[in-house]
Amino acid sequence: MTATPLAGRVALVTGGGNGIGAAVARRLSAAGAAVVVVDRDGAAARSVAADVGGTAVRADLAAPDGTRTAFARAEAVHGRLDLVHLNAGMLSGTPDLTELDEARYRAVTGVNIDAVVFGVRAAIPALRRAGGGAVLVTSSIAGLTGFDLDPVYAMTKHAVVGLVRALAPTLAGQGIRISAICPDFVDTGFLGPHRHLVTGGPVLTVDAVAEAALGELAGGESGRLLVLRAGGEPTPYVFAPA
């Protein structure tokens, strides 16, 4: 077999129990990486980990302790950590802020923002210890546009785009790449009861998103925001100068 850039690497994937995260975990394993599957649904994490011969970790990543536990487990089992895919996410499911449930709001910001901040914070020292590596964040096309179907979700995804852009120059000097994928609607169970938000048109497959994610983890450009649209090629997003 031909060696890949991912062979022998250790990767941690959050939200790895289903959807995009599960697809990425399977592709990483097929490419020769050891995979740590992290999800708040322990049974789902164990199922995917069993499929890929990886390690399952049940953790609430919106809490600092949950994130620390997941990253410590990865290094304890494998001795190092090279790649991190911060993929867990949640919709608020409402376009009308006057109808927004406060508990749902806290849950969405916890998963979509706090878990990314805590995840990057935990990843940096681990990747430094490994001599460098890569962090990939799953943002969304909603992180680059005015997504009026779910303004709170859009806000959170804009936030992580800003975090990636702000951190990229500094982390690059430490041998750590950080980038984001920004997919359009994806055909997963993620939408669940909020599928009514999809107004029609083609949707991405999880395999297409996972393929793009693997390319970024293997050798993407730091600070890049990769837009993924059904039927199109992954395209870096370019901001106009401020």
Coordinates of C-alpha atoms in Angstrom, one line a residue:
M1 CA 0.0 0.0 0.0
T2 CA 1.1 3.6 -0.7
A3 CA 1.8 5.5 2.5
T4 CA -0.4 8.6 3.0
P5 CA 0.4 11.8 4.9
L6 CA -2.0 10.6 7.6
A7 CA -0.5 7.2 8.2
G8 CA 0.7 6.8 11.8
R9 CA -0.9 10.0 12.9
V10 CA -3.2 10.3 15.9
A11 CA -6.4 12.2 15.3
L12 CA -9.2 13.3 17.6
V13 CA -12.6 14.0 16.1
T14 CA -15.4 15.6 18.1
G15 CA -19.0 15.0 17.3
G16 CA -17.6 11.8 15.9
G17 CA -20.5 9.5 16.8
N18 CA -22.5 10.3 13.7
G19 CA -22.8 12.4 10.5
I20 CA -19.7 14.3 9.3
G21 CA -17.6 13.3 12.3
A22 CA -18.2 9.6 11.8
A23 CA -17.5 9.9 8.1
V24 CA -14.2 11.7 8.9
A25 CA -13.2 9.2 11.5
R26 CA -13.7 6.3 9.1
R27 CA -11.7 8.1 6.4
L28 CA -8.9 8.9 8.8
S29 CA -8.7 5.3 9.9
A30 CA -8.7 4.1 6.2
A31 CA -5.8 6.5 5.6
G32 CA -3.8 4.9 8.4
A33 CA -4.4 7.2 11.3
A34 CA -5.3 6.2 14.9
V35 CA -8.6 7.8 15.7
V36 CA -10.1 9.1 19.0
V37 CA -13.8 9.4 18.6
V38 CA -15.4 12.0 21.0
D39 CA -19.1 12.5 21.4
R40 CA -21.5 13.3 24.2
D41 CA -23.4 10.2 23.1
G42 CA -21.2 7.5 24.5
A43 CA -22.9 4.7 22.7
A44 CA -22.5 6.4 19.3
A45 CA -18.8 7.1 20.0
R46 CA -18.2 3.5 21.0
S47 CA -20.0 2.2 17.9
V48 CA -17.8 4.3 15.5
A49 CA -14.7 3.6 17.5
A50 CA -15.3 -0.1 17.2
D51 CA -15.8 0.3 13.4
V52 CA -12.4 2.1 13.0
G53 CA -10.4 0.3 15.7
G54 CA -10.2 3.5 17.6
T55 CA -10.7 4.9 21.0
A56 CA -14.1 6.2 22.2
V57 CA -14.5 9.1 24.7
R58 CA -17.8 10.3 26.1
A59 CA -17.5 14.0 26.9
D60 CA -19.5 17.2 27.1
L61 CA -17.1 19.5 25.2
A62 CA -19.1 22.6 26.1
A63 CA -17.5 22.1 29.6
P64 CA -13.8 22.8 30.1
D65 CA -13.4 19.6 32.1
G66 CA -15.0 17.5 29.4
T67 CA -12.6 18.9 26.8
R68 CA -9.6 18.3 29.1
T69 CA -10.7 14.7 29.7
A70 CA -11.0 14.0 26.0
F71 CA -7.6 15.4 25.1
A72 CA -5.9 13.8 28.1
R73 CA -7.4 10.4 27.1
A74 CA -6.0 10.7 23.5
E75 CA -2.5 11.4 24.7
A76 CA -2.7 8.7 27.5
V77 CA -3.7 6.0 25.0
H78 CA -1.5 7.0 22.0
G79 CA 1.3 9.0 23.5
R80 CA 0.7 12.0 21.2
L81 CA -1.9 13.9 19.2
D82 CA -1.3 15.2 15.7
L83 CA -4.7 16.2 14.2
V84 CA -7.8 17.6 15.7
H85 CA -11.2 18.0 14.0
L86 CA -13.6 20.1 16.1
N87 CA -16.8 19.1 14.4
A88 CA -19.6 19.0 17.0
G89 CA -22.4 21.4 16.3
M90 CA -26.1 22.3 17.0
L91 CA -28.9 24.3 15.4
S92 CA -31.2 26.6 17.5
G93 CA -34.0 25.7 15.1
T94 CA -35.8 29.0 15.1
P95 CA -35.6 32.1 12.8
D96 CA -37.4 34.3 15.3
L97 CA -35.4 35.6 18.3
T98 CA -38.6 36.4 20.2
E99 CA -39.4 32.7 20.3
L100 CA -35.9 31.6 21.2
D101 CA -35.7 29.4 24.3
E102 CA -32.9 30.5 26.6
A103 CA -31.9 27.0 27.5
R104 CA -31.6 26.1 23.9
Y105 CA -29.6 29.3 23.2
R106 CA -27.1 28.4 26.0
A107 CA -26.8 24.8 24.6
V108 CA -26.2 26.1 21.0
T109 CA -23.5 28.6 22.0
G110 CA -22.0 26.0 24.4
V111 CA -21.5 23.4 21.6
N112 CA -20.8 25.8 18.7
I113 CA -18.5 28.3 20.4
D114 CA -17.4 27.2 23.8
A115 CA -16.5 23.7 22.7
V116 CA -14.4 25.1 19.8
V117 CA -12.6 27.6 22.1
F118 CA -11.9 25.0 24.7
G119 CA -10.9 22.5 22.0
V120 CA -8.4 24.8 20.4
R121 CA -7.0 25.7 23.8
A122 CA -6.5 22.1 24.6
A123 CA -5.2 21.2 21.2
I124 CA -2.4 23.8 21.1
P125 CA -0.1 22.3 23.9
A126 CA -0.8 18.8 22.7
L127 CA 0.2 19.6 19.1
R128 CA 3.2 21.5 20.4
R129 CA 4.3 18.4 22.3
A130 CA 3.9 16.4 19.0
G131 CA 6.1 18.8 17.1
G132 CA 3.2 20.4 15.2
G133 CA 0.0 19.4 13.6
A134 CA -3.4 20.6 12.4
V135 CA -6.7 21.8 13.8
L136 CA -9.8 21.8 11.6
V137 CA -13.1 23.4 12.6
T138 CA -16.4 22.6 11.1
S139 CA -18.0 26.0 10.5
S140 CA -20.7 26.5 7.9
I141 CA -21.8 28.5 4.9
A142 CA -23.9 30.2 7.6
G143 CA -20.6 31.5 9.1
L144 CA -20.0 33.5 5.9
T145 CA -23.5 34.7 5.0
G146 CA -26.6 36.2 6.5
F147 CA -28.4 33.0 7.3
D148 CA -31.8 34.3 8.3
L149 CA -33.3 30.8 8.9
D150 CA -31.3 30.4 12.1
P151 CA -29.6 33.7 13.2
V152 CA -28.2 32.3 16.4
Y153 CA -26.6 29.4 14.5
A154 CA -25.2 31.9 12.0
M155 CA -23.8 34.0 14.8
T156 CA -21.9 31.0 16.3
K157 CA -20.5 30.0 13.0
H158 CA -19.3 33.5 12.3
A159 CA -17.6 33.5 15.7
V160 CA -15.6 30.4 14.9
V161 CA -14.6 31.7 11.5
G162 CA -13.3 34.8 13.3
L163 CA -11.4 32.6 15.8
V164 CA -9.7 30.6 13.0
R165 CA -8.7 33.8 11.1
A166 CA -7.3 35.4 14.2
L167 CA -5.3 32.4 15.4
A168 CA -3.9 31.3 12.1
P169 CA -0.8 33.6 11.8
T170 CA 0.4 33.0 15.4
L171 CA -0.2 29.2 15.3
A172 CA 1.6 28.9 11.9
G173 CA 4.7 30.1 13.6
Q174 CA 4.4 27.2 16.0
G175 CA 4.0 24.6 13.3
I176 CA 0.3 24.3 13.9
R177 CA -2.2 24.8 11.0
I178 CA -5.8 25.9 11.8
S179 CA -8.5 26.1 9.1
A180 CA -12.2 25.6 8.7
I181 CA -14.6 23.9 6.3
C182 CA -17.8 25.8 5.6
P183 CA -20.3 23.4 4.1
D184 CA -23.8 24.2 2.8
F185 CA -26.6 21.9 3.9
V186 CA -25.4 18.4 4.4
D187 CA -27.6 15.2 4.2
T188 CA -27.1 14.0 7.8
G189 CA -29.3 13.5 10.8
F190 CA -28.0 16.9 12.1
L191 CA -31.1 18.8 10.9
G192 CA -33.4 16.3 12.6
P193 CA -36.6 18.1 13.6
H194 CA -35.3 21.3 12.0
R195 CA -35.2 19.8 8.5
H196 CA -37.9 22.4 7.6
L197 CA -35.1 24.9 7.5
V198 CA -34.0 23.4 4.1
T199 CA -36.0 25.1 1.5
G200 CA -35.0 22.8 -1.4
G201 CA -32.1 22.3 -3.8
P202 CA -29.2 19.9 -3.7
V203 CA -27.4 19.0 -0.4
L204 CA -23.9 17.8 0.2
T205 CA -23.2 14.2 1.1
V206 CA -21.3 13.4 4.2
D207 CA -18.7 11.6 2.1
A208 CA -18.0 14.8 0.1
V209 CA -17.5 16.8 3.3
A210 CA -15.3 14.1 4.8
E211 CA -13.1 14.1 1.7
A212 CA -12.6 17.8 1.9
A213 CA -11.9 17.6 5.7
L214 CA -9.3 14.9 5.1
G215 CA -7.5 17.1 2.5
E216 CA -7.4 19.9 5.0
L217 CA -6.1 17.8 7.8
A218 CA -3.5 16.2 5.6
G219 CA -2.0 19.4 4.2
G220 CA -4.4 22.4 4.1
E221 CA -3.4 26.0 4.2
S222 CA -3.5 27.7 7.7
G223 CA -6.3 30.2 8.0
R224 CA -8.2 28.9 5.0
L225 CA -12.0 28.8 5.0
L226 CA -13.1 26.1 2.5
V227 CA -16.6 26.6 1.1
L228 CA -18.3 23.3 0.2
R229 CA -21.4 23.4 -2.1
A230 CA -23.2 20.4 -3.6
G231 CA -22.0 19.7 -7.1
G232 CA -19.1 22.2 -6.9
E233 CA -15.4 22.0 -6.0
P234 CA -14.2 23.0 -2.6
T235 CA -13.4 26.7 -2.9
P236 CA -11.3 28.9 -0.5
Y237 CA -13.3 31.9 0.7
V238 CA -11.6 35.3 0.3
F239 CA -12.6 38.3 2.4
A240 CA -12.4 41.8 1.0
P241 CA -9.8 43.9 2.8
A242 CA -11.2 45.9 5.7

